[in-house]
JSON list of C-alpha atoms in Angstrom, two decimals:
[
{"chain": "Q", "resi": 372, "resn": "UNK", "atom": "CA", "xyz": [0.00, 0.00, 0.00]},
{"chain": "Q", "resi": 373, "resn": "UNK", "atom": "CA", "xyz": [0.67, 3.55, -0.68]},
{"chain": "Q", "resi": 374, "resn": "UNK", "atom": "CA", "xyz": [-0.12, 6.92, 0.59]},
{"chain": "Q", "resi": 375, "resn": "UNK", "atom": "CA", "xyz": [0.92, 10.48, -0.46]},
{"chain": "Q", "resi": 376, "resn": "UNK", "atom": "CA", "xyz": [2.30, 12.47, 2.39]},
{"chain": "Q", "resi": 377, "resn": "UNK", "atom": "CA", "xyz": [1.32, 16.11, 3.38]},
{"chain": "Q", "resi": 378, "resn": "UNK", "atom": "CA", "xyz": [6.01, 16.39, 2.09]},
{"chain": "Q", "resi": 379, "resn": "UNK", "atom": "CA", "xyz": [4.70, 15.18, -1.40]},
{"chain": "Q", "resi": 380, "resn": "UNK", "atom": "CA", "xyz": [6.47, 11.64, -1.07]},
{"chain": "Q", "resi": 381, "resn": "UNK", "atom": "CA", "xyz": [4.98, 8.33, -0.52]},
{"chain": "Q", "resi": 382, "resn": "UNK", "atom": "CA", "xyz": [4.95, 6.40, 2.29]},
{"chain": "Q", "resi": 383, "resn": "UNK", "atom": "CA", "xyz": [4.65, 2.40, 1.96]},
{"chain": "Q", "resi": 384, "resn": "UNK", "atom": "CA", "xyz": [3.42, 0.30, 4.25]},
{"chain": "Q", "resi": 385, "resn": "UNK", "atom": "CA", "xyz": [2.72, -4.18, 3.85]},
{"chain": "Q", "resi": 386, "resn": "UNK", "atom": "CA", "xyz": [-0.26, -5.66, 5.36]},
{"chain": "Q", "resi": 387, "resn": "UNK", "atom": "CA", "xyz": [0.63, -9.50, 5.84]},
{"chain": "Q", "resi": 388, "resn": "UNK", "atom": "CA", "xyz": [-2.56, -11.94, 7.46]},
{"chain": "Q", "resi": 389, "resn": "UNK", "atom": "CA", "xyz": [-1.58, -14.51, 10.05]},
{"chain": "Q", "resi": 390, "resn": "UNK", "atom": "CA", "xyz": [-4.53, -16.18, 11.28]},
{"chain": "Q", "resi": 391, "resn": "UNK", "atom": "CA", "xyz": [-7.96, -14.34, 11.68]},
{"chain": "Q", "resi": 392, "resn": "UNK", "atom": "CA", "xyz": [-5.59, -11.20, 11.96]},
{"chain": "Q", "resi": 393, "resn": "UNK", "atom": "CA", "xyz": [-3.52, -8.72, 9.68]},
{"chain": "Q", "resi": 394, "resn": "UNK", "atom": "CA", "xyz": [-0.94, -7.10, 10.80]},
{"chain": "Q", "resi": 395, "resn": "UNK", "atom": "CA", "xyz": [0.00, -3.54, 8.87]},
{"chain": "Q", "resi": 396, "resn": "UNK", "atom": "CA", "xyz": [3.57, -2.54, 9.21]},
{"chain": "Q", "resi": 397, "resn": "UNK", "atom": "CA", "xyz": [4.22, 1.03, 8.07]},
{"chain": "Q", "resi": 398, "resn": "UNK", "atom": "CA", "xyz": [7.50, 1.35, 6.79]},
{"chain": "Q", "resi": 399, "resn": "UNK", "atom": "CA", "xyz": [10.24, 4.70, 7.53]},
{"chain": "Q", "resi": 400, "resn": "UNK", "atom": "CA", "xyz": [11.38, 4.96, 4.21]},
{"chain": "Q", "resi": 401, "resn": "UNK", "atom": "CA", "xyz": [9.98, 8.07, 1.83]},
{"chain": "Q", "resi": 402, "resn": "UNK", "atom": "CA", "xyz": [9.89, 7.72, -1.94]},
{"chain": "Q", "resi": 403, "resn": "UNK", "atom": "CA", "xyz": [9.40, 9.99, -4.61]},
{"chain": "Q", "resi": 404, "resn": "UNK", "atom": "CA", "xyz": [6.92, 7.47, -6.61]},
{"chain": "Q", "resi": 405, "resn": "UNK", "atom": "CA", "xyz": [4.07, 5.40, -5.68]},
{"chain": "Q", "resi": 406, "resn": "UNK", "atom": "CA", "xyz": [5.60, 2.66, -8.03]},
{"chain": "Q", "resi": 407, "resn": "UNK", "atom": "CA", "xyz": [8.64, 3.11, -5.67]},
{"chain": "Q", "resi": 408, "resn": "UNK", "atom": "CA", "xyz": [6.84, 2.85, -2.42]},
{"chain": "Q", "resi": 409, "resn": "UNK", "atom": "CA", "xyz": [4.79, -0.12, -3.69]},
{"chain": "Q", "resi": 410, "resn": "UNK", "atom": "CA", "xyz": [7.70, -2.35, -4.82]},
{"chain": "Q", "resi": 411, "resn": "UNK", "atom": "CA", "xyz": [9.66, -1.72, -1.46]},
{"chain": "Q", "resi": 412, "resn": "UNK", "atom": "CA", "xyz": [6.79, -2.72, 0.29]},
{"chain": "Q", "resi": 413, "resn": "UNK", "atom": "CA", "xyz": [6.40, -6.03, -1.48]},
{"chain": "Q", "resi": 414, "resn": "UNK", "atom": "CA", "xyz": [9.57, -6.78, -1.27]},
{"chain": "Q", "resi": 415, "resn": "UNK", "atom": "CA", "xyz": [9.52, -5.80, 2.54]},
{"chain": "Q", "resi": 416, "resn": "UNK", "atom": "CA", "xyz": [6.56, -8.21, 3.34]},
{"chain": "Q", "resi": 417, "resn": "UNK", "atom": "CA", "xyz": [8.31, -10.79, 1.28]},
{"chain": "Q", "resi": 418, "resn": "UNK", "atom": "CA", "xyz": [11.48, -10.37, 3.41]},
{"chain": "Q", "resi": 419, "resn": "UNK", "atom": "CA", "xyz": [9.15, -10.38, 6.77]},
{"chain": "Q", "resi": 420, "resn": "UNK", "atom": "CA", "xyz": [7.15, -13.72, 5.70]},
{"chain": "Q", "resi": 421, "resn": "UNK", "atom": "CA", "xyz": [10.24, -16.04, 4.53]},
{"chain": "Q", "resi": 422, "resn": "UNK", "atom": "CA", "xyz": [12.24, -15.00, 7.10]},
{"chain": "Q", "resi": 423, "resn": "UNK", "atom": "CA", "xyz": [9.50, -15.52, 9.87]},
{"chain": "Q", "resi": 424, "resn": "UNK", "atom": "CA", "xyz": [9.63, -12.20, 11.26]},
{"chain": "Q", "resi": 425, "resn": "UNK", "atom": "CA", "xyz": [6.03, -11.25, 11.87]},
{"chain": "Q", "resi": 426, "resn": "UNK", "atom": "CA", "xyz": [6.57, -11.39, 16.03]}
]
């Protein structure tokens, strides 16, 4: 996910479902695309799922 910040970057955050449950991690990193944001974010969950690090 995406969002446009009141700076005029995006922020990206990953919402990753364990369960009954999602958890949404909003990540620090700004970009200066959504496209940007979007990949980082996939590739963030990615990271956070195969690695098992979803505590």
């Amino acid at each position: 996910m995406t969002k446009l910040t009141e700076t005029g970057e995006y922020a990206a955050s990953v919402s990753i479902r364990r369960g009954a449950h999602d958890r949404i991690f909003r990540l620090i990193p700004r970009f200066n695309s959504a496209a940007r944001a979007a990949h980082y974010a996939l590739a963030q969950g990615r990271h956070f799922v195969m690695n098992n690090q979803l505590a």
